[in-house]
């Protein structure tokens, strides 16, 4: 079957899984008016879930005479449902984000029955049909409709006092080694997120043996490495940040701090002269970032991201901090503020007199990475189907590019030397099978720079990450959120030197099948190279109670090299090779 036919079949099956439940509903909807079924559309399944806030016990705000009756127990359950499933789109304070505002002036005007129908059946604008999909019971829908008529509770702030209470230096600086005390090939260690175990596995890239499993934050999210390669930073969704010293006899957490209630990003200073000096972490709640001492994690400076949206100039009470990257051109952190659409270049050379360049980019900034020269930063404004490009040398917006696809999701993206178009950066999409290649060489290829020069078709929608390496002739594209098991269990590989062909074909690697793990429907996610750039690792991400694995592929032959399996490898997702992460090689 050719690629195109296979794609059409897959698209049809994606659409039918959306349409089916509606045939049994009482609400008349036309074909174009179909609501999204939650979970079946990759982009819908990928909205933030405020899992930590969802577990917080919050009081019912001061009751008004018209408020519906709701017990404290119901309110607490409704809070959990709201934060885990609704706040990602509608905002913690219900002031709206990618979804509409649900403040009580609006919900009272709509009324109970309207809210109930809306939650049950969804809307063509993207609201999932929580009731008819079976995700929420009728009783839960009734409870959520009542909940939305009550003022939203505000989760507590998390300022310096709260941070300092959680801050611990477990191994003081003067008790740490002055030179490496182990003979590990530290630059080839992989820090592997064990998502549902709240741990990371440090795996030796050479022997493929687990060096150590380390307990970190709840639903641990990403790892980043200090410029020297010595300190590994891991952040959980609960905003717990752990700093691991790779020089110790056995890599060990030497400092820890909680920087908020919900977080996703962490980075460290990389500019010459500031290596390992600072760490910075951003949170979803409260909306802020914090600069910490790079040796102890002592919180030094907290900056709120509350402010006005770049275009409407309206106040937004909870703009979340998405990706953070360290500039190689200036002593600056590149901080992406999601809802206000601003990219902040925060100058850390003098944090007492902090200078920030605020760049107007686009709303819903999420993830991104550097081009091959490390001068330009490319970030997805995912709900706007755009990529914003920042010149980190000049500190300016260079371009805003429509990718042509639905919901770009690059991870850090992939840099390729295209046989026709020269240096390009790639992103795949959550909403469709396309991979956009964007020219990144304004000097050598000025007519191609900051344009989509080619669009490839990979396995299907639901892609999260692309990966390549300067030494490789391959581009790997995953599709872990695709509803079809065959697709979410495979990887598409394009040959870079053949991208000039009329219709470049990809090869499909059946990674989940190679892992041979039996039970479950694992998703294959996020390729990561080893230090030498000759092999690429993929997580075979199964349910928590089932066997997962990591499959190592030989980058030259595209054959399976090894499968890493261990009962301790619970829900492996992101993998961060020390050398590639510290040097931004991708
Ligand atoms: Fe992530 C990066 C946010 C769900 C695996 N993820 C990022 C970044 C952000 C983000 C802002 C960029 C960080 C940076 O560069 O500083 N992720 C979110 C969410 O809000 C979202 C959609 C839902 C949520 O509630 O958390 C989400 N992420 C996931 C997952 O479900 C993934 C697939 C599995 C997991 O482990 O949780 C996942 N996200 C990752 C990975 C990266 C990442 C592996 C880093 C990729 C890289 O190559 O750098």
Coordinates of C-alpha atoms and ligand atoms in Angstrom, one line a residue:
X1 CA 0.0 0.0 0.0
X2 CA 1.5 3.4 -0.9
X3 CA 1.9 6.2 1.6
X4 CA -1.0 8.3 0.3
X5 CA -3.5 5.4 0.3
X6 CA -2.4 4.4 3.8
X7 CA -2.8 8.0 5.0
X8 CA -6.3 8.3 3.5
X9 CA -7.3 5.2 5.3
X10 CA -5.8 6.4 8.5
X11 CA -7.5 9.8 8.2
X12 CA -10.8 8.1 7.5
X13 CA -10.5 5.9 10.5
X14 CA -9.6 8.9 12.7
X15 CA -12.7 10.8 11.5
X16 CA -15.0 7.8 11.9
X17 CA -13.9 7.4 15.5
X18 CA -14.9 11.0 16.1
X19 CA -18.2 10.7 14.3
X20 CA -19.6 7.4 15.7
X21 CA -20.8 8.4 19.1
X22 CA -22.8 11.2 17.6
X23 CA -25.0 9.0 15.6
X24 CA -26.6 7.9 18.9
X25 CA -27.1 11.4 20.4
X26 CA -30.3 13.3 20.4
X27 CA -28.7 16.6 19.3
X28 CA -29.0 17.2 15.6
X29 CA -25.5 18.1 14.2
X30 CA -24.5 18.5 10.7
X31 CA -21.3 16.7 9.4
X32 CA -19.2 19.9 9.7
X33 CA -20.6 20.6 13.2
X34 CA -19.1 17.5 14.8
X35 CA -17.7 18.0 18.2
X36 CA -14.3 16.6 19.0
X37 CA -14.3 13.4 21.0
X38 CA -12.0 13.8 23.8
X39 CA -8.9 11.6 23.5
X40 CA -9.5 10.6 19.9
X41 CA -8.1 13.8 18.5
X42 CA -4.4 14.0 19.3
X43 CA -4.4 17.7 19.8
X44 CA -7.3 17.5 22.3
X45 CA -5.6 14.7 24.2
X46 CA -2.5 16.8 24.5
X47 CA -3.9 19.8 26.4
X48 CA -2.3 20.4 29.8
X49 CA -3.8 18.5 32.7
X50 CA -3.3 20.3 36.0
X51 CA -2.8 17.1 37.9
X52 CA -1.2 18.6 41.0
X53 CA -3.8 21.4 41.3
X54 CA -6.4 18.7 40.9
X55 CA -5.4 17.1 44.1
X56 CA -5.4 20.3 46.2
X57 CA -8.2 20.8 48.7
X58 CA -9.7 24.2 48.0
X59 CA -12.6 25.9 49.8
X60 CA -15.9 26.8 48.1
X61 CA -15.6 30.5 47.6
X62 CA -18.0 32.8 49.5
X63 CA -21.5 31.5 48.6
X64 CA -23.9 33.7 46.8
X65 CA -27.7 33.4 47.2
X66 CA -28.1 32.1 43.6
X67 CA -25.3 29.5 43.8
X68 CA -26.4 26.0 43.3
X69 CA -26.3 23.6 46.2
X70 CA -23.0 21.7 46.3
X71 CA -21.5 19.7 49.1
X72 CA -17.9 20.2 50.1
X73 CA -17.2 16.7 48.9
X74 CA -18.8 17.3 45.5
X75 CA -16.9 20.6 45.2
X76 CA -13.6 18.8 45.8
X77 CA -14.4 16.1 43.2
X78 CA -15.5 18.8 40.7
X79 CA -12.2 20.7 41.3
X80 CA -10.2 17.6 40.5
X81 CA -12.1 17.0 37.3
X82 CA -11.9 20.7 36.4
X83 CA -8.2 21.0 36.9
X84 CA -7.3 17.7 35.3
X85 CA -9.6 17.9 32.3
X86 CA -10.8 21.5 31.8
X87 CA -8.2 24.0 33.1
X88 CA -5.7 23.2 30.4
X89 CA -8.0 24.9 27.8
X90 CA -10.3 27.1 30.0
X91 CA -7.6 28.3 32.5
X92 CA -7.3 27.7 36.2
X93 CA -9.3 30.9 36.9
X94 CA -11.7 30.1 34.0
X95 CA -10.7 33.3 32.2
X96 CA -10.1 31.3 29.0
X97 CA -7.0 30.1 27.1
X98 CA -7.4 28.0 23.9
X99 CA -11.0 27.4 25.3
X100 CA -13.7 30.0 26.0
X101 CA -13.9 31.9 29.3
X102 CA -16.2 30.2 31.9
X103 CA -16.5 33.0 34.5
X104 CA -19.7 33.2 36.4
X105 CA -21.1 36.2 34.5
X106 CA -21.0 34.0 31.4
X107 CA -22.1 30.7 33.0
X108 CA -25.1 32.4 34.7
X109 CA -26.2 33.9 31.5
X110 CA -26.0 30.5 29.7
X111 CA -27.7 28.7 32.6
X112 CA -27.5 25.2 34.0
X113 CA -29.2 23.3 31.1
X114 CA -27.0 24.9 28.5
X115 CA -23.9 24.0 30.5
X116 CA -25.1 20.5 31.0
X117 CA -25.8 20.0 27.3
X118 CA -22.4 21.6 26.4
X119 CA -20.5 19.3 28.6
X120 CA -22.5 16.3 27.4
X121 CA -22.4 16.9 23.7
X122 CA -19.4 19.1 23.2
X123 CA -19.2 21.8 20.4
X124 CA -17.8 22.0 16.9
X125 CA -15.3 24.7 18.1
X126 CA -13.4 22.0 19.9
X127 CA -15.1 21.3 23.2
X128 CA -15.0 17.5 23.8
X129 CA -18.3 15.6 24.2
X130 CA -17.5 14.5 27.8
X131 CA -20.9 12.9 28.4
X132 CA -21.6 11.0 25.2
X133 CA -18.0 9.8 25.0
X134 CA -18.5 8.2 28.4
X135 CA -15.6 10.1 29.9
X136 CA -18.0 11.7 32.5
X137 CA -21.1 10.0 33.9
X138 CA -24.5 11.8 33.9
X139 CA -24.1 12.5 37.6
X140 CA -20.6 14.0 37.0
X141 CA -21.9 16.2 34.1
X142 CA -24.7 17.5 36.4
X143 CA -22.1 18.2 39.1
X144 CA -19.8 20.0 36.7
X145 CA -22.7 22.2 35.4
X146 CA -23.5 23.2 38.9
X147 CA -19.8 23.7 39.7
X148 CA -19.4 26.2 36.8
X149 CA -22.2 28.3 38.3
X150 CA -20.1 28.9 41.5
X151 CA -17.2 31.3 41.6
X152 CA -13.9 29.6 40.7
X153 CA -11.6 28.9 43.6
X154 CA -8.1 30.4 43.3
X155 CA -5.3 28.0 44.1
X156 CA -2.7 29.6 46.5
X157 CA 0.3 31.5 45.3
X158 CA 3.7 30.0 45.7
X159 CA 6.2 32.7 46.6
X160 CA 9.7 33.0 48.1
X161 CA 8.5 31.9 51.6
X162 CA 6.9 28.7 50.2
X163 CA 9.9 28.0 48.0
X164 CA 12.4 28.4 50.8
X165 CA 10.4 26.0 53.0
X166 CA 10.9 23.3 50.4
X167 CA 14.5 24.2 49.5
X168 CA 17.1 21.6 50.7
X169 CA 20.8 21.4 50.0
X170 CA 21.3 17.7 50.6
X171 CA 25.0 17.7 49.9
X172 CA 26.6 21.0 50.6
X173 CA 28.9 22.4 47.9
X174 CA 32.0 21.9 50.1
X175 CA 31.2 18.3 50.6
X176 CA 30.9 17.6 46.9
X177 CA 33.7 16.0 44.9
X178 CA 36.3 18.4 43.4
X179 CA 36.8 16.0 40.5
X180 CA 34.7 13.1 39.1
X181 CA 34.6 10.1 41.5
X182 CA 33.3 7.6 39.0
X183 CA 34.5 6.3 35.7
X184 CA 31.1 6.6 34.0
X185 CA 31.1 7.9 30.4
X186 CA 29.1 10.8 31.7
X187 CA 28.6 12.5 28.4
X188 CA 26.9 9.4 27.1
X189 CA 24.4 8.9 30.0
X190 CA 20.7 9.1 29.1
X191 CA 18.4 10.5 31.7
X192 CA 15.1 8.7 31.0
X193 CA 11.8 10.0 32.4
X194 CA 9.9 7.3 34.1
X195 CA 6.7 9.3 34.0
X196 CA 4.2 7.5 36.2
X197 CA 6.8 6.3 38.7
X198 CA 8.0 9.8 39.4
X199 CA 11.6 8.7 38.7
X200 CA 14.4 9.0 36.2
X201 CA 16.5 6.1 35.1
X202 CA 20.1 7.0 34.4
X203 CA 21.2 4.6 31.6
X204 CA 24.8 4.1 30.4
X205 CA 24.7 4.9 26.6
X206 CA 27.5 2.4 26.0
X207 CA 26.6 -0.7 28.1
X208 CA 22.8 0.1 28.0
X209 CA 22.8 -0.8 31.7
X210 CA 20.7 1.1 34.2
X211 CA 23.2 3.1 36.4
X212 CA 20.6 4.2 38.9
X213 CA 16.9 4.9 39.4
X214 CA 16.4 8.2 41.2
X215 CA 13.1 9.3 42.8
X216 CA 12.1 12.8 41.5
X217 CA 8.9 14.7 41.2
X218 CA 5.3 13.6 40.5
X219 CA 4.6 12.8 36.8
X220 CA 8.2 13.8 36.2
X221 CA 8.4 15.7 32.9
X222 CA 11.9 16.7 31.5
X223 CA 15.6 16.7 32.3
X224 CA 18.2 19.3 31.3
X225 CA 21.9 19.4 31.9
X226 CA 24.2 22.1 33.1
X227 CA 26.7 23.6 30.5
X228 CA 29.6 21.7 32.1
X229 CA 27.7 18.4 31.9
X230 CA 28.1 17.9 35.6
X231 CA 24.6 18.6 37.0
X232 CA 21.4 17.1 35.8
X233 CA 18.2 18.9 36.6
X234 CA 14.8 17.1 36.6
X235 CA 11.4 18.7 37.0
X236 CA 8.1 17.1 37.8
X237 CA 4.6 18.3 37.0
X238 CA 4.3 19.1 40.8
X239 CA 7.1 21.7 40.2
X240 CA 9.6 19.7 42.3
X241 CA 13.1 20.3 40.9
X242 CA 15.9 18.0 41.7
X243 CA 19.6 18.5 40.9
X244 CA 21.8 15.5 40.5
X245 CA 25.6 15.6 40.7
X246 CA 27.0 13.2 38.0
X247 CA 30.5 13.5 39.5
X248 CA 29.7 11.7 42.7
X249 CA 30.7 8.1 43.1
X250 CA 27.1 7.3 42.5
X251 CA 25.0 10.1 40.9
X252 CA 23.0 11.6 43.7
X253 CA 20.5 14.4 44.3
X254 CA 22.4 17.2 45.9
X255 CA 19.7 19.9 46.1
X256 CA 16.0 20.1 45.7
X257 CA 13.3 22.8 45.7
X258 CA 9.6 23.2 44.7
X259 CA 9.1 26.2 42.6
X260 CA 5.3 26.3 42.3
X261 CA 2.3 24.0 42.1
X262 CA 2.4 22.9 38.4
X263 CA 5.4 23.2 36.2
X264 CA 6.9 21.9 33.0
X265 CA 10.3 23.5 32.2
X266 CA 13.8 23.9 33.5
X267 CA 17.0 25.2 32.0
X268 CA 20.5 26.3 33.1
X269 CA 22.8 29.2 32.1
X270 CA 25.0 28.3 29.1
X271 CA 26.7 31.6 28.0
X272 CA 30.5 31.7 28.3
X273 CA 31.5 32.8 31.8
X274 CA 28.1 31.8 33.3
X275 CA 28.4 28.1 32.8
X276 CA 26.5 26.3 35.7
X277 CA 25.9 29.6 37.4
X278 CA 22.1 29.7 37.3
X279 CA 19.2 27.5 36.9
X280 CA 15.7 28.7 35.8
X281 CA 12.4 27.0 36.0
X282 CA 9.0 28.1 34.8
X283 CA 5.6 27.1 36.2
X284 CA 2.0 26.8 34.9
X285 CA 0.7 27.7 38.4
X286 CA 1.4 30.2 39.7
X287 CA 2.3 31.8 36.4
X288 CA 5.9 32.7 37.0
X289 CA 9.6 31.8 36.6
X290 CA 12.3 31.6 39.1
X291 CA 16.1 32.1 38.8
X292 CA 18.1 29.9 41.2
X293 CA 21.7 29.5 42.2
X294 CA 23.2 26.9 39.9
X295 CA 25.1 25.1 42.6
X296 CA 22.5 24.9 45.4
X297 CA 19.1 25.7 43.8
X298 CA 18.6 28.5 46.2
X299 CA 15.7 30.6 44.8
X300 CA 17.1 34.1 44.0
X301 CA 14.5 35.9 41.9
X302 CA 10.8 35.2 41.1
X303 CA 9.2 37.0 38.2
X304 CA 5.5 36.8 37.6
X305 CA 4.3 36.4 34.0
X306 CA 0.9 37.9 34.6
X307 CA 0.3 40.7 32.2
X308 CA -1.3 41.7 28.9
X309 CA -1.7 39.6 25.8
X310 CA 0.6 40.8 23.1
X311 CA -2.0 41.7 20.5
X312 CA -5.3 42.5 22.3
X313 CA -3.4 44.2 25.1
X314 CA -5.9 42.7 27.5
X315 CA -4.9 41.5 30.9
X316 CA -4.4 37.8 31.4
X317 CA -4.2 36.5 34.9
X318 CA -2.5 33.2 34.3
X319 CA -0.1 33.1 31.4
X320 CA 1.8 29.8 31.8
X321 CA 5.5 29.4 31.2
X322 CA 6.2 26.9 28.5
X323 CA 9.7 26.1 27.0
X324 CA 12.8 27.7 28.4
X325 CA 16.1 27.7 26.5
X326 CA 19.5 29.2 27.3
X327 CA 21.0 31.5 24.7
X328 CA 24.5 30.7 23.4
X329 CA 24.9 34.3 22.1
X330 CA 24.1 36.3 25.1
X331 CA 23.8 35.7 28.9
X332 CA 20.0 35.3 28.5
X333 CA 17.2 32.8 29.1
X334 CA 14.6 32.5 26.4
X335 CA 11.3 32.2 28.2
X336 CA 8.1 31.5 26.3
X337 CA 4.9 32.7 27.9
X338 CA 2.1 30.8 26.5
X339 CA -1.2 32.8 26.7
X340 CA 0.2 36.3 26.3
X341 CA 2.3 35.2 23.3
X342 CA 5.5 36.8 24.5
X343 CA 9.0 35.5 24.3
X344 CA 11.1 37.0 27.1
X345 CA 14.9 37.3 26.7
X346 CA 15.9 37.5 30.4
X347 CA 19.4 38.9 30.9
X348 CA 21.0 37.0 33.8
X349 CA 24.3 38.9 33.8
X350 CA 22.9 41.2 36.6
X351 CA 19.9 39.7 38.3
X352 CA 19.6 42.5 40.8
X353 CA 19.0 44.9 37.9
X354 CA 17.2 42.5 35.7
X355 CA 16.8 43.5 32.0
X356 CA 14.3 41.7 29.9
X357 CA 13.6 42.1 26.2
X358 CA 9.9 41.3 25.6
X359 CA 9.3 40.1 22.1
X360 CA 5.7 40.0 20.7
X361 CA 5.4 36.7 19.0
X362 CA 2.1 34.7 18.9
X363 CA -0.3 33.3 21.4
X364 CA 0.0 29.7 22.7
X365 CA 3.8 29.3 22.6
X366 CA 4.7 25.8 23.6
X367 CA 7.9 24.0 22.6
X368 CA 10.9 24.7 20.4
X369 CA 14.7 24.6 19.8
X370 CA 17.6 26.2 18.1
X371 CA 18.7 26.1 14.5
X372 CA 22.1 24.4 13.6
X373 CA 24.1 27.6 14.2
X374 CA 22.3 28.0 17.6
X375 CA 21.7 31.7 16.7
X376 CA 18.0 31.3 15.9
X377 CA 15.3 30.0 18.2
X378 CA 12.2 28.5 16.6
X379 CA 9.1 27.9 18.8
X380 CA 5.6 26.6 18.0
X381 CA 2.6 28.8 18.7
X382 CA 0.8 25.5 18.5
X383 CA -2.9 26.5 18.6
X384 CA -2.1 29.2 15.9
X385 CA -0.3 26.7 13.6
X386 CA 2.7 29.0 13.5
X387 CA 6.4 29.0 14.3
X388 CA 7.9 32.1 15.7
X389 CA 11.6 32.7 15.0
X390 CA 13.8 34.7 17.3
X391 CA 17.3 36.0 16.5
X392 CA 19.1 35.4 19.8
X393 CA 22.0 37.5 18.7
X394 CA 20.0 40.6 17.9
X395 CA 17.2 39.9 20.4
X396 CA 14.4 40.3 17.8
X397 CA 11.6 38.5 16.2
X398 CA 12.8 37.4 12.8
X399 CA 9.7 35.7 11.4
X400 CA 6.3 34.2 12.1
X401 CA 5.7 31.3 9.8
X402 CA 2.5 29.4 9.0
X403 CA 3.5 25.8 9.0
X404 CA 0.7 24.7 6.7
X405 CA -0.2 21.9 9.2
X406 CA -2.4 21.6 12.2
X407 CA -0.8 22.1 15.7
X408 CA 2.9 22.0 15.1
X409 CA 4.8 20.2 17.9
X410 CA 8.6 20.2 17.3
X411 CA 10.0 19.2 20.7
X412 CA 13.3 20.9 20.1
X413 CA 12.9 20.2 16.3
X414 CA 15.5 18.6 14.0
X415 CA 18.2 20.3 12.0
X416 CA 19.0 18.9 8.6
X417 CA 21.2 19.7 5.6
X418 CA 18.7 19.5 2.8
X419 CA 20.2 18.6 -0.6
X420 CA 18.3 21.4 -2.4
X421 CA 17.3 24.0 0.2
X422 CA 20.4 24.0 2.5
X423 CA 20.1 24.1 6.3
X424 CA 16.5 23.5 7.4
X425 CA 14.7 22.9 10.7
X426 CA 11.8 20.4 10.9
X427 CA 8.6 20.2 12.9
X428 CA 5.9 17.6 12.8
X429 CA 2.2 18.1 13.8
X430 CA -0.3 16.8 16.3
X431 CA -3.2 17.4 14.0
X432 CA -2.0 15.8 10.8
X433 CA 0.7 13.7 9.1
X434 CA 2.7 16.6 7.8
X435 CA 6.3 17.6 8.6
X436 CA 7.2 21.1 7.7
X437 CA 10.8 21.9 6.7
X438 CA 11.8 25.6 7.3
X439 CA 14.8 27.2 5.8
X440 CA 17.2 28.6 8.4
X441 CA 20.1 30.1 6.5
X442 CA 19.4 33.7 5.7
X443 CA 23.0 34.3 4.5
X444 CA 23.6 31.2 2.3
X445 CA 20.0 30.7 1.1
X446 CA 18.3 34.0 1.6
X447 CA 15.3 33.1 -0.7
X448 CA 14.6 30.0 1.4
X449 CA 15.1 31.5 4.9
X450 CA 12.1 31.4 7.2
X451 CA 9.8 29.8 4.7
X452 CA 8.3 26.3 4.6
X453 CA 10.5 25.0 1.7
X454 CA 9.1 21.4 1.8
X455 CA 6.2 19.5 3.4
X456 CA 6.7 15.8 4.0
X457 CA 4.0 13.3 4.8
X458 CA 4.8 10.9 7.6
X459 CA 2.8 8.2 9.3
X460 CA -0.2 10.2 10.5
X461 CA -1.5 12.7 13.0
X462 CA -0.5 12.6 16.7
X463 CA 3.2 13.2 16.2
X464 CA 5.1 14.8 19.1
X465 CA 8.8 14.7 18.2
X466 CA 11.2 14.7 15.3
X467 CA 14.8 13.9 15.6
X468 CA 18.1 14.0 13.6
X469 CA 21.8 14.5 14.3
X470 CA 24.5 16.5 12.4
X471 CA 26.3 13.2 11.6
X472 CA 23.1 11.4 10.4
X473 CA 21.4 11.1 7.0
X474 CA 18.1 10.4 8.7
X475 CA 15.0 12.2 10.0
X476 CA 12.9 10.3 12.5
X477 CA 9.2 11.2 13.0
X478 CA 7.0 9.6 15.8
X479 CA 3.2 9.5 16.1
X480 CA 2.6 8.4 19.7
X481 CA -0.9 10.0 20.0
X482 CA -2.2 8.5 16.8
X483 CA -5.3 6.5 17.6
X484 CA -4.2 3.5 15.5
X485 CA -1.9 1.1 17.3
X486 CA 0.1 0.3 14.2
X487 CA 0.9 4.0 13.7
X488 CA 1.5 5.0 17.4
X489 CA 3.8 1.9 17.6
X490 CA 6.0 2.9 14.7
X491 CA 8.5 5.5 13.5
X492 CA 8.8 7.0 10.0
X493 CA 12.4 7.6 8.8
X494 CA 13.2 9.9 5.9
X495 CA 16.6 9.8 4.2
X496 CA 17.9 13.4 4.2
X497 CA 20.0 13.1 1.1
X498 CA 17.0 11.9 -0.8
X499 CA 14.7 14.8 0.2
X500 CA 15.2 16.3 -3.2
X501 CA 13.3 13.4 -4.8
X502 CA 10.0 14.2 -6.3
X503 CA 8.0 12.4 -3.6
X504 CA 10.4 11.5 -0.8
X505 CA 9.3 8.2 0.8
X506 CA 9.8 7.2 4.3
X507 CA 10.7 3.8 5.8
X508 CA 8.5 2.6 8.6
X509 CA 10.2 1.1 11.6
X510 CA 7.9 -1.2 13.7
X511 CA 9.5 -0.3 17.0
X512 CA 6.8 -1.6 19.3
X513 CA 6.8 -4.9 17.5
X514 CA 10.6 -5.1 17.8
X515 CA 10.3 -4.5 21.5
X516 CA 8.1 -7.6 21.7
X517 CA 6.5 -6.8 25.0
X518 CA 3.2 -8.7 24.6
X519 CA 0.4 -7.0 26.5
X520 CA -0.8 -3.5 26.1
X521 CA -0.8 -0.8 23.4
X522 CA 2.4 1.0 23.8
X523 CA 3.2 4.3 22.2
X524 CA 6.6 4.8 20.7
X525 CA 7.8 8.3 21.6
X526 CA 10.7 10.7 21.3
X527 CA 13.9 9.6 19.5
X528 CA 17.2 10.6 21.2
X529 CA 20.7 10.1 19.8
X530 CA 23.7 8.8 21.7
X531 CA 26.7 11.0 22.0
X532 CA 28.4 9.6 18.9
X533 CA 25.3 10.2 16.8
X534 CA 25.3 6.6 15.4
X535 CA 22.3 5.2 17.3
X536 CA 18.9 6.5 18.2
X537 CA 16.8 5.4 21.2
X538 CA 13.0 5.3 21.3
X539 CA 10.7 4.8 24.3
X540 CA 8.1 2.1 24.0
X541 CA 5.7 3.7 26.5
X542 CA 3.2 1.2 27.9
X543 CA 0.7 1.5 30.8
X544 CA 2.1 1.7 34.3
X545 CA 1.3 -1.9 35.2
X546 CA 2.6 -3.3 31.9
X547 CA 6.0 -3.9 30.4
X548 CA 7.7 -1.0 28.7
X549 CA 11.0 -0.8 26.9
X550 CA 13.6 1.3 25.1
X551 CA 14.5 0.2 21.6
X552 CA 17.9 1.2 20.3
X553 CA 18.2 1.6 16.5
X554 CA 21.4 1.6 14.4
X555 CA 21.3 4.9 12.6
X556 CA 23.2 3.6 9.5
X557 CA 21.3 0.4 8.9
X558 CA 18.0 1.3 10.5
X559 CA 18.0 -2.1 12.1
X560 CA 17.2 -2.8 15.8
X561 CA 20.4 -3.0 17.8
X562 CA 19.2 -3.6 21.4
X563 CA 16.0 -3.7 23.4
X564 CA 16.5 -2.4 27.0
X565 CA 13.9 -4.0 29.3
X566 CA 13.8 -4.0 33.0
X567 CA 10.9 -4.2 35.5
X568 CA 12.1 -0.8 36.8
X569 CA 11.6 0.9 33.5
X570 CA 8.0 2.0 34.2
X571 CA 6.4 4.3 31.6
X572 CA 9.6 5.6 30.0
X573 CA 8.9 8.7 27.9
X574 CA 11.5 11.5 27.4
X575 CA 15.2 10.7 27.1
X576 CA 18.0 13.2 27.4
X577 CA 21.5 12.4 26.4
X578 CA 23.9 14.4 28.5
X579 CA 26.2 15.5 25.6
X580 CA 23.4 16.3 23.1
X581 CA 21.3 18.1 25.7
X582 CA 24.1 20.3 27.1
X583 CA 25.3 21.3 23.6
X584 CA 21.8 21.6 22.0
X585 CA 22.6 18.9 19.4
X586 CA 19.5 17.9 17.5
Ligands
LIG1 FE1 5.6 17.8 27.5 C1 8.6 19.2 26.5 C2 4.4 20.8 28.2 C3 2.5 16.4 27.9 C4 7.0 14.7 27.0 N1 6.4 19.7 27.3 C5 7.6 20.0 26.9 C6 7.7 21.5 27.0 C7 6.5 21.9 27.5 C8 5.7 20.8 27.7 C9 6.2 23.4 27.8 C10 9.0 22.3 26.7 C11 9.9 22.3 27.8 C12 11.2 23.0 27.6 O1 11.8 22.9 26.5 O2 11.6 23.8 28.4 N2 3.8 18.5 27.9 C13 3.5 19.8 28.2 C14 2.1 19.9 28.5 O3 1.5 21.0 28.8 C15 1.4 18.7 28.1 C16 0.8 18.9 26.7 C17 0.3 18.2 29.0 C18 0.5 18.1 30.4 O4 -0.4 18.2 31.2 O5 1.7 18.0 30.8 C19 2.6 17.8 28.0 N3 4.9 15.9 27.5 C20 3.6 15.5 27.7 C21 3.4 14.1 27.6 O6 2.3 13.5 27.8 C22 4.7 13.5 27.2 C23 4.6 13.0 25.8 C24 5.2 12.4 28.1 C25 5.6 12.7 29.5 O7 6.6 12.3 29.9 O8 4.8 13.5 30.1 C26 5.6 14.7 27.2 N4 7.5 17.1 26.9 C27 7.8 15.8 26.8 C28 9.2 15.6 26.5 C29 9.7 16.9 26.3 C30 8.6 17.8 26.6 C31 10.0 14.3 26.3 C32 11.1 17.4 25.9 C33 11.4 17.1 24.5 C34 12.8 17.5 24.1 O9 13.3 16.9 23.2 O10 13.4 18.4 24.7

